[in-house]
């Protein structure tokens, strides 16, 4: 019978013979491999959208031995929350849709990696620049929680006013350059037997979006920054008052299409595409939402919300919101691989593929330049390019959705004649003050 000492000696000898290869040596940090990725390790990717897997080819080209098989599912929370709870989440996630992850909850639980290291890493395309250098300004704030970058929101949603370029051309109408121009155009449209302006009446957030864009173009970015931060009297700002009164002129002058208050987003968009309506405010997802219904000769096009006067604070101001958050779970088995996958996803080539195949713009600066695309998407792209650094952003609708819903409802009532302007302002300001004092609601701040 062998003694215990003999067994130990045999085991040690075996370890020497095998070279102790059970623990792979991590590669050194470099510009090529800033996260010391193990090129043999698989990447566990779960996404709600097909485009979430578009970076797999670039990743496999660089790490030929790595298995990257994207799993696409609309039931994200249903499938992933048990994995987060068990400490076995995927390496990288794209979260959108009705069953998207509740990110605030995961942040509180310490489940999401701080992505600042990703933003500070060399760009996949240009090692002399960082990932952050390649992205649109102000878009990263959508993924910041208490000063830490927990997600990067990948899709850039551009807001504006939709119209038919062919309809405008046939009637000799020009895109309005100011709000008075828009009202004058509406009068011409009405005379031509067209409903000048329509919005999704059952979803009045689109109307609130229009008011806030007008207010910010007039008064500058601090207007919505103060609203986001729940500053005292933020909704009483002179620029906000001017904006709500200007939008109210659509009702006073009879420029709203008949039945506007009763239409939902799909119904109102169908009216636009049937040339029953001349102008409609919405984001650039409208084209995808109405795929197959846009007439071939319609020339669906977007123009930016025009300023109230000739001396706005942000002459090129454009409301843009970053959506579709991507993230790396903190307990991911291959966290380095997850970070590297996102670095590839934020490359110009992958972003261009996303735009080409999904008809959506990304936060990667210039990635859509030169691509062949529809009039709808190209108009949104060109507006984004023209806006430069004058991008208008706000976050209170994500931070405090119940408050945003109440503010939108009040705006719909105002347009329907149920509230005077002073009542609209007082109601929303009172709701903001109540929210500010509610210690049960987590508060956020933007600099």
Short mmCIF file of C-alpha atoms in Angstrom, two decimals:
data_model
loop_
_atom_site.label_atom_id
_atom_site.label_comp_id
_atom_site.label_asym_id
_atom_site.label_seq_id
_atom_site.Cartn_x
_atom_site.Cartn_y
_atom_site.Cartn_z
CA UNK A 1 0.00 0.00 0.00
CA UNK A 2 1.41 3.36 -0.99
CA UNK A 3 2.02 5.89 1.71
CA UNK A 4 0.39 9.34 1.56
CA UNK A 5 3.81 10.95 0.99
CA UNK A 6 4.38 8.77 -2.07
CA UNK A 7 1.00 9.75 -3.49
CA UNK A 8 1.80 13.44 -3.05
CA UNK A 9 5.16 13.04 -4.74
CA UNK A 10 3.46 11.36 -7.72
CA UNK A 11 0.91 14.11 -7.96
CA UNK A 12 3.60 16.80 -7.89
CA UNK A 13 5.59 14.99 -10.55
CA UNK A 14 2.50 14.80 -12.72
CA UNK A 15 1.96 18.49 -12.33
CA UNK A 16 5.53 19.19 -13.47
CA UNK A 17 5.14 16.90 -16.48
CA UNK A 18 1.94 18.59 -17.60
CA UNK A 19 3.50 22.01 -17.16
CA UNK A 20 0.64 23.28 -14.92
CA UNK A 21 -1.27 24.31 -18.03
CA UNK A 22 -4.69 24.40 -16.37
CA UNK A 23 -4.37 28.16 -15.75
CA UNK A 24 -3.74 30.04 -19.04
CA UNK A 25 -1.37 32.98 -18.91
CA UNK A 26 -3.16 36.24 -19.72
CA UNK A 27 -1.66 38.21 -22.63
CA UNK A 28 -0.10 41.58 -21.83
CA UNK A 29 -2.12 44.78 -22.11
CA UNK A 30 -1.64 46.42 -25.50
CA UNK A 31 -3.46 48.75 -27.87
CA UNK A 32 -4.45 45.68 -29.86
CA UNK A 33 -5.73 43.90 -26.78
CA UNK A 34 -6.48 46.49 -24.07
CA UNK A 35 -8.56 44.10 -21.94
CA UNK A 36 -6.14 41.13 -22.15
CA UNK A 37 -8.69 38.96 -23.95
CA UNK A 38 -8.15 35.21 -23.96
CA UNK A 39 -8.48 34.50 -27.67
CA UNK A 40 -9.65 30.94 -27.02
CA UNK A 41 -12.50 31.86 -24.67
CA UNK A 42 -16.07 31.89 -26.02
CA UNK A 43 -18.24 35.00 -25.79
CA UNK A 44 -21.76 34.50 -24.44
CA UNK A 45 -23.91 37.13 -26.18
CA UNK A 46 -27.65 37.62 -25.69
CA UNK A 47 -29.52 40.29 -27.66
CA UNK A 48 -33.07 41.36 -28.37
CA UNK A 49 -32.12 42.53 -31.87
CA UNK A 50 -30.38 40.74 -34.73
CA UNK A 51 -27.94 43.62 -35.16
CA UNK A 52 -26.62 42.93 -31.67
CA UNK A 53 -24.71 40.04 -33.24
CA UNK A 54 -23.21 41.96 -36.15
CA UNK A 55 -19.86 42.41 -34.39
CA UNK A 56 -19.38 38.65 -34.12
CA UNK A 57 -17.65 38.42 -37.50
CA UNK A 58 -15.14 41.16 -36.60
CA UNK A 59 -14.47 39.49 -33.23
CA UNK A 60 -13.93 36.05 -34.78
CA UNK A 61 -11.65 37.54 -37.44
CA UNK A 62 -9.38 38.83 -34.68
CA UNK A 63 -9.75 35.84 -32.35
CA UNK A 64 -10.18 32.90 -34.71
CA UNK A 65 -10.40 30.32 -31.93
CA UNK A 66 -13.16 32.14 -30.04
CA UNK A 67 -16.74 30.88 -30.39
CA UNK A 68 -19.24 33.75 -30.64
CA UNK A 69 -22.79 32.62 -31.29
CA UNK A 70 -25.31 35.42 -30.65
CA UNK A 71 -28.60 34.39 -29.11
CA UNK A 72 -31.52 36.62 -30.10
CA UNK A 73 -34.61 36.64 -27.90
CA UNK A 74 -37.43 39.13 -27.20
CA UNK A 75 -37.87 37.67 -23.69
CA UNK A 76 -34.78 39.20 -22.19
CA UNK A 77 -35.76 39.76 -18.55
CA UNK A 78 -37.60 36.46 -18.41
CA UNK A 79 -34.52 34.55 -19.54
CA UNK A 80 -31.71 36.58 -17.99
CA UNK A 81 -32.87 37.64 -14.52
CA UNK A 82 -32.53 34.07 -13.18
CA UNK A 83 -29.01 33.98 -14.61
CA UNK A 84 -28.11 37.28 -12.95
CA UNK A 85 -29.50 35.98 -9.65
CA UNK A 86 -27.47 32.76 -9.96
CA UNK A 87 -24.25 34.64 -10.71
CA UNK A 88 -24.06 33.22 -14.23
CA UNK A 89 -25.01 36.09 -16.59
CA UNK A 90 -23.91 36.37 -20.23
CA UNK A 91 -20.75 38.22 -21.19
CA UNK A 92 -22.53 40.94 -23.16
CA UNK A 93 -26.18 41.98 -23.57
CA UNK A 94 -28.19 44.27 -25.88
CA UNK A 95 -31.45 45.18 -24.13
CA UNK A 96 -34.50 46.58 -25.97
CA UNK A 97 -38.20 45.85 -26.30
CA UNK A 98 -41.12 45.22 -23.98
CA UNK A 99 -39.18 42.71 -21.86
CA UNK A 100 -36.02 44.80 -21.58
CA UNK A 101 -33.91 44.60 -18.44
CA UNK A 102 -34.74 47.00 -15.61
CA UNK A 103 -31.33 48.64 -15.60
CA UNK A 104 -31.79 50.75 -12.48
CA UNK A 105 -32.44 47.64 -10.45
CA UNK A 106 -29.35 45.87 -11.83
CA UNK A 107 -27.21 48.95 -11.13
CA UNK A 108 -28.41 49.04 -7.50
CA UNK A 109 -27.53 45.37 -7.15
CA UNK A 110 -24.00 45.96 -8.49
CA UNK A 111 -24.64 43.72 -11.48
CA UNK A 112 -23.22 45.91 -14.26
CA UNK A 113 -19.57 46.59 -15.10
CA UNK A 114 -18.36 50.18 -15.20
CA UNK A 115 -17.69 50.76 -18.91
CA UNK A 116 -15.35 53.72 -18.51
CA UNK A 117 -12.47 51.36 -19.27
CA UNK A 118 -14.14 50.63 -22.62
CA UNK A 119 -14.53 54.32 -23.45
CA UNK A 120 -10.90 55.03 -22.54
CA UNK A 121 -9.56 52.11 -24.60
CA UNK A 122 -8.12 52.59 -28.10
CA UNK A 123 -10.73 52.63 -30.84
CA UNK A 124 -11.11 49.44 -32.86
CA UNK A 125 -10.61 51.54 -36.02
CA UNK A 126 -7.96 54.01 -34.92
CA UNK A 127 -5.57 53.18 -32.11
CA UNK A 128 -4.48 56.81 -31.76
CA UNK A 129 -8.03 57.73 -30.65
CA UNK A 130 -10.16 56.36 -27.85
CA UNK A 131 -13.53 54.70 -28.25
CA UNK A 132 -15.15 57.77 -26.67
CA UNK A 133 -13.53 60.04 -29.28
CA UNK A 134 -15.45 58.21 -32.01
CA UNK A 135 -18.91 58.69 -30.49
CA UNK A 136 -21.49 61.47 -30.81
CA UNK A 137 -21.38 64.13 -28.06
CA UNK A 138 -23.72 63.84 -25.07
CA UNK A 139 -24.96 60.37 -26.04
CA UNK A 140 -23.07 58.61 -23.25
CA UNK A 141 -25.05 60.33 -20.50
CA UNK A 142 -27.96 58.03 -21.32
CA UNK A 143 -26.01 55.14 -19.78
CA UNK A 144 -24.60 56.92 -16.72
CA UNK A 145 -25.84 56.13 -13.23
CA UNK A 146 -24.52 58.15 -10.28
CA UNK A 147 -21.48 59.17 -12.28
CA UNK A 148 -20.58 55.71 -13.58
CA UNK A 149 -20.97 54.46 -17.15
CA UNK A 150 -23.00 51.27 -16.77
CA UNK A 151 -24.33 51.00 -20.34
CA UNK A 152 -23.60 52.46 -23.74
CA UNK A 153 -26.80 53.22 -25.62
CA UNK A 154 -26.08 52.24 -29.20
CA UNK A 155 -28.87 53.63 -31.42
CA UNK A 156 -29.22 57.37 -32.07
CA UNK A 157 -32.90 58.27 -32.41
CA UNK A 158 -33.37 61.59 -34.19
CA UNK A 159 -36.56 63.57 -33.59
CA UNK A 160 -38.10 65.98 -36.05
CA UNK A 161 -41.14 66.67 -38.20
CA UNK A 162 -42.03 64.30 -41.06
CA UNK A 163 -43.44 65.30 -44.43
CA UNK A 164 -43.68 64.14 -48.05
CA UNK A 165 -40.98 65.85 -50.09
CA UNK A 166 -42.86 65.03 -53.29
CA UNK A 167 -46.05 66.61 -51.90
CA UNK A 168 -44.13 69.75 -50.97
CA UNK A 169 -42.55 69.89 -54.42
CA UNK A 170 -45.88 69.54 -56.22
CA UNK A 171 -47.37 72.40 -54.21
CA UNK A 172 -44.32 74.66 -54.23
CA UNK A 173 -44.02 74.51 -50.43
CA UNK A 174 -40.67 75.11 -48.70
CA UNK A 175 -39.47 73.56 -45.47
CA UNK A 176 -40.13 76.14 -42.72
CA UNK A 177 -37.08 77.83 -41.22
CA UNK A 178 -38.88 79.32 -38.21
CA UNK A 179 -42.02 78.60 -36.21
CA UNK A 180 -43.88 81.52 -37.82
CA UNK A 181 -42.95 79.97 -41.19
CA UNK A 182 -44.44 76.67 -40.04
CA UNK A 183 -47.69 78.34 -39.03
CA UNK A 184 -47.86 80.13 -42.38
CA UNK A 185 -47.25 76.86 -44.20
CA UNK A 186 -50.01 75.27 -42.16
CA UNK A 187 -52.38 77.98 -43.35
CA UNK A 188 -51.46 77.24 -46.98
CA UNK A 189 -51.97 73.50 -46.40
CA UNK A 190 -55.39 74.12 -44.89
CA UNK A 191 -56.37 76.23 -47.88
CA UNK A 192 -55.32 73.33 -50.11
CA UNK A 193 -57.72 71.01 -48.25
CA UNK A 194 -55.04 69.23 -46.25
CA UNK A 195 -54.90 68.67 -42.50
CA UNK A 196 -51.80 70.79 -41.78
CA UNK A 197 -50.45 69.22 -38.59
CA UNK A 198 -51.08 66.02 -36.66
CA UNK A 199 -49.58 64.17 -33.72
CA UNK A 200 -50.39 60.92 -31.96
CA UNK A 201 -53.20 62.27 -29.80
CA UNK A 202 -53.39 59.19 -27.58
CA UNK A 203 -49.63 59.44 -26.98
CA UNK A 204 -49.14 63.15 -26.24
CA UNK A 205 -45.48 62.66 -25.28
CA UNK A 206 -44.72 63.50 -28.94
CA UNK A 207 -46.28 66.88 -28.31
CA UNK A 208 -44.32 67.42 -25.09
CA UNK A 209 -41.18 66.50 -27.01
CA UNK A 210 -41.97 69.25 -29.51
CA UNK A 211 -42.46 71.82 -26.73
CA UNK A 212 -39.18 70.95 -25.00
CA UNK A 213 -37.22 71.02 -28.25
CA UNK A 214 -38.59 74.47 -29.06
CA UNK A 215 -37.82 75.67 -25.54
CA UNK A 216 -34.24 74.41 -25.65
CA UNK A 217 -33.52 75.85 -29.08
CA UNK A 218 -34.74 79.18 -27.69
CA UNK A 219 -33.08 79.22 -24.27
CA UNK A 220 -30.17 76.80 -24.57
CA UNK A 221 -29.33 73.45 -22.97
CA UNK A 222 -29.76 74.69 -19.39
CA UNK A 223 -33.54 74.78 -19.97
CA UNK A 224 -33.88 70.99 -20.01
CA UNK A 225 -30.93 70.46 -17.70
CA UNK A 226 -32.84 72.29 -14.95
CA UNK A 227 -35.93 70.22 -15.73
CA UNK A 228 -33.91 67.01 -15.46
CA UNK A 229 -32.43 68.11 -12.12
CA UNK A 230 -35.86 69.06 -10.72
CA UNK A 231 -34.63 72.59 -10.07
CA UNK A 232 -37.13 74.94 -8.46
CA UNK A 233 -39.29 76.71 -11.03
CA UNK A 234 -37.71 74.91 -14.01
CA UNK A 235 -41.05 74.53 -15.80
CA UNK A 236 -41.75 78.25 -15.33
CA UNK A 237 -38.74 79.19 -17.46
CA UNK A 238 -39.60 81.91 -19.99
CA UNK A 239 -38.41 79.71 -22.88
CA UNK A 240 -40.77 76.92 -21.83
CA UNK A 241 -43.67 79.37 -21.63
CA UNK A 242 -42.88 80.74 -25.09
CA UNK A 243 -42.67 77.21 -26.49
CA UNK A 244 -45.99 75.95 -25.10
CA UNK A 245 -47.74 79.11 -26.30
CA UNK A 246 -46.20 78.71 -29.77
CA UNK A 247 -47.38 75.10 -30.03
CA UNK A 248 -50.79 76.21 -28.78
CA UNK A 249 -51.07 78.40 -31.87
CA UNK A 250 -51.67 75.23 -33.88
CA UNK A 251 -54.96 74.82 -32.04
CA UNK A 252 -55.88 78.50 -31.97
CA UNK A 253 -55.40 78.83 -35.74
CA UNK A 254 -57.25 75.62 -36.55
CA UNK A 255 -54.15 73.95 -37.98
CA UNK A 256 -54.57 70.58 -36.29
CA UNK A 257 -55.95 67.87 -38.56
CA UNK A 258 -59.51 66.80 -37.65
CA UNK A 259 -59.61 63.99 -35.08
CA UNK A 260 -55.98 64.42 -34.03
CA UNK A 261 -56.72 63.80 -30.34
CA UNK A 262 -58.23 60.38 -31.12
CA UNK A 263 -55.44 58.88 -33.24
CA UNK A 264 -52.64 56.67 -31.91
CA UNK A 265 -49.14 56.66 -33.37
CA UNK A 266 -49.91 54.14 -36.11
CA UNK A 267 -53.18 55.82 -37.09
CA UNK A 268 -51.62 59.28 -37.29
CA UNK A 269 -48.70 57.97 -39.34
CA UNK A 270 -51.06 56.29 -41.77
CA UNK A 271 -52.81 59.62 -42.25
CA UNK A 272 -49.47 61.21 -43.13
CA UNK A 273 -48.63 58.45 -45.62
CA UNK A 274 -52.07 58.80 -47.21
CA UNK A 275 -51.32 62.52 -47.79
CA UNK A 276 -54.25 63.51 -45.59
CA UNK A 277 -51.84 65.31 -43.24
CA UNK A 278 -48.95 67.60 -44.09
CA UNK A 279 -46.67 67.44 -41.03
CA UNK A 280 -46.21 65.02 -38.13
CA UNK A 281 -43.66 65.05 -35.27
CA UNK A 282 -41.96 61.73 -34.45
CA UNK A 283 -38.58 60.01 -34.21
CA UNK A 284 -36.74 58.40 -37.11
CA UNK A 285 -38.00 54.93 -36.18
CA UNK A 286 -41.19 55.87 -38.06
CA UNK A 287 -39.88 54.40 -41.32
CA UNK A 288 -39.26 50.98 -39.78
CA UNK A 289 -42.56 51.13 -37.94
CA UNK A 290 -44.42 51.75 -41.22
CA UNK A 291 -42.32 49.43 -43.39
CA UNK A 292 -44.25 48.34 -46.46
CA UNK A 293 -46.78 51.15 -46.13
CA UNK A 294 -44.73 54.07 -47.45
CA UNK A 295 -45.85 54.87 -51.04
CA UNK A 296 -43.04 54.50 -53.55
CA UNK A 297 -43.18 58.12 -54.72
CA UNK A 298 -43.86 59.62 -51.29
CA UNK A 299 -40.26 60.66 -50.50
CA UNK A 300 -40.70 60.43 -46.72
CA UNK A 301 -38.42 63.08 -45.24
CA UNK A 302 -37.73 64.75 -41.90
CA UNK A 303 -36.96 68.37 -41.09
CA UNK A 304 -35.72 69.73 -37.76
CA UNK A 305 -38.14 71.50 -35.45
CA UNK A 306 -37.69 75.14 -36.49
CA UNK A 307 -36.72 77.78 -33.95
CA UNK A 308 -39.25 80.20 -32.51
CA UNK A 309 -37.43 83.26 -33.85
CA UNK A 310 -34.35 84.34 -35.79
CA UNK A 311 -32.01 84.49 -32.77
CA UNK A 312 -32.19 81.11 -31.03
CA UNK A 313 -29.56 79.93 -28.57
CA UNK A 314 -29.19 76.70 -30.57
CA UNK A 315 -29.79 77.51 -34.24
CA UNK A 316 -28.96 73.95 -35.32
CA UNK A 317 -30.36 72.30 -32.22
CA UNK A 318 -31.71 68.78 -32.76
CA UNK A 319 -33.29 66.46 -30.22
CA UNK A 320 -31.46 63.13 -30.24
CA UNK A 321 -31.92 60.29 -27.77
CA UNK A 322 -29.62 57.29 -27.42
CA UNK A 323 -31.49 54.00 -27.06
CA UNK A 324 -30.70 50.27 -27.17
CA UNK A 325 -28.31 49.91 -24.20
CA UNK A 326 -25.45 47.42 -24.43
CA UNK A 327 -23.77 46.22 -21.25
CA UNK A 328 -21.31 43.80 -19.71
CA UNK A 329 -22.47 42.05 -16.51
CA UNK A 330 -20.07 42.39 -13.60
CA UNK A 331 -20.12 38.64 -12.93
CA UNK A 332 -19.63 37.65 -16.56
CA UNK A 333 -17.40 34.60 -17.03
CA UNK A 334 -15.55 36.32 -19.89
CA UNK A 335 -15.78 39.99 -18.94
CA UNK A 336 -12.74 40.88 -21.05
CA UNK A 337 -14.38 39.26 -24.05
CA UNK A 338 -17.57 41.19 -23.39
CA UNK A 339 -15.70 44.51 -23.30
CA UNK A 340 -13.81 43.60 -26.46
CA UNK A 341 -17.04 42.66 -28.23
CA UNK A 342 -18.48 46.10 -27.42
CA UNK A 343 -15.28 47.71 -28.72
CA UNK A 344 -15.85 45.91 -32.02
CA UNK A 345 -19.53 46.86 -32.01
CA UNK A 346 -18.54 50.53 -31.71
CA UNK A 347 -16.32 50.35 -34.78
CA UNK A 348 -17.27 52.25 -37.93
CA UNK A 349 -17.63 49.13 -40.07
CA UNK A 350 -20.02 47.36 -37.71
CA UNK A 351 -22.03 50.54 -37.11
CA UNK A 352 -22.33 51.07 -40.87
CA UNK A 353 -23.63 47.51 -41.25
CA UNK A 354 -26.20 48.15 -38.52
CA UNK A 355 -27.42 51.27 -40.33
CA UNK A 356 -27.51 49.55 -43.72
CA UNK A 357 -29.41 46.48 -42.54
CA UNK A 358 -31.66 47.89 -39.81
CA UNK A 359 -32.32 51.43 -41.15
CA UNK A 360 -31.21 52.94 -37.86
CA UNK A 361 -28.46 55.40 -37.00
CA UNK A 362 -25.88 54.64 -34.34
CA UNK A 363 -23.90 56.79 -31.92
CA UNK A 364 -20.69 56.09 -33.87
CA UNK A 365 -19.76 59.43 -35.40
CA UNK A 366 -19.80 59.46 -39.21
CA UNK A 367 -20.45 55.72 -39.57
CA UNK A 368 -23.44 56.34 -41.87
CA UNK A 369 -21.65 58.80 -44.15
CA UNK A 370 -21.70 57.77 -47.78
CA UNK A 371 -24.17 54.92 -47.34
CA UNK A 372 -27.00 54.50 -49.81
CA UNK A 373 -30.29 54.81 -47.96
CA UNK A 374 -33.88 55.97 -48.15
CA UNK A 375 -34.92 59.62 -48.14
CA UNK A 376 -36.22 59.12 -44.59
CA UNK A 377 -32.98 57.80 -43.11
CA UNK A 378 -30.73 60.06 -45.18
CA UNK A 379 -32.65 63.15 -44.00
CA UNK A 380 -32.21 62.08 -40.37
CA UNK A 381 -28.51 61.40 -40.98
CA UNK A 382 -28.02 64.80 -42.62
CA UNK A 383 -29.82 66.60 -39.79
CA UNK A 384 -27.57 64.82 -37.30
CA UNK A 385 -24.47 65.87 -39.22
CA UNK A 386 -25.68 69.48 -39.53
CA UNK A 387 -26.46 69.72 -35.81
CA UNK A 388 -22.81 69.16 -34.90
CA UNK A 389 -22.43 69.56 -31.15
CA UNK A 390 -25.85 71.22 -30.75
CA UNK A 391 -27.57 68.00 -29.76
CA UNK A 392 -30.52 68.42 -27.41
CA UNK A 393 -30.91 65.72 -24.78
CA UNK A 394 -32.97 65.15 -21.67
CA UNK A 395 -33.36 62.23 -19.32
CA UNK A 396 -36.27 62.86 -16.95
CA UNK A 397 -38.59 60.70 -19.06
CA UNK A 398 -36.33 57.68 -18.40
CA UNK A 399 -35.51 58.64 -14.81
CA UNK A 400 -39.06 59.48 -13.77
CA UNK A 401 -41.45 57.87 -16.28
CA UNK A 402 -44.61 58.44 -14.23
CA UNK A 403 -43.89 62.15 -14.01
CA UNK A 404 -43.15 62.30 -17.75
CA UNK A 405 -46.46 60.59 -18.49
CA UNK A 406 -48.30 63.15 -16.34
CA UNK A 407 -46.53 66.05 -18.07
CA UNK A 408 -47.42 64.64 -21.48
CA UNK A 409 -51.06 64.16 -20.46
CA UNK A 410 -51.26 67.78 -19.33
CA UNK A 411 -49.84 68.85 -22.70
CA UNK A 412 -52.51 66.88 -24.53
CA UNK A 413 -55.19 68.52 -22.40
CA UNK A 414 -53.75 71.95 -23.13
CA UNK A 415 -53.91 71.33 -26.88
CA UNK A 416 -57.48 70.08 -26.60
CA UNK A 417 -58.49 73.28 -24.81
CA UNK A 418 -58.87 71.67 -21.40
CA UNK A 419 -56.10 73.71 -19.75
CA UNK A 420 -54.94 77.30 -20.09
CA UNK A 421 -51.20 77.90 -20.41
CA UNK A 422 -50.87 79.08 -16.79
CA UNK A 423 -52.73 75.97 -15.59
CA UNK A 424 -50.47 73.74 -17.71
CA UNK A 425 -47.35 75.30 -16.19
CA UNK A 426 -48.69 75.17 -12.62
CA UNK A 427 -49.80 71.55 -12.89
CA UNK A 428 -46.50 70.24 -14.23
CA UNK A 429 -44.39 72.37 -11.86
CA UNK A 430 -46.44 71.12 -8.89
CA UNK A 431 -45.90 67.52 -10.01
CA UNK A 432 -42.15 68.16 -10.34
CA UNK A 433 -42.02 69.72 -6.86
CA UNK A 434 -43.88 66.75 -5.39
CA UNK A 435 -41.49 64.35 -7.08
CA UNK A 436 -38.51 66.26 -5.73
CA UNK A 437 -39.79 65.88 -2.17
CA UNK A 438 -40.59 62.18 -2.53
CA UNK A 439 -37.74 60.39 -0.75
CA UNK A 440 -39.01 57.02 -1.95
CA UNK A 441 -37.97 57.87 -5.52
CA UNK A 442 -34.28 57.63 -6.41
CA UNK A 443 -33.09 60.98 -7.77
CA UNK A 444 -30.56 61.50 -10.54
CA UNK A 445 -28.45 64.49 -11.56
CA UNK A 446 -26.82 65.68 -14.74
CA UNK A 447 -23.88 68.09 -14.84
#
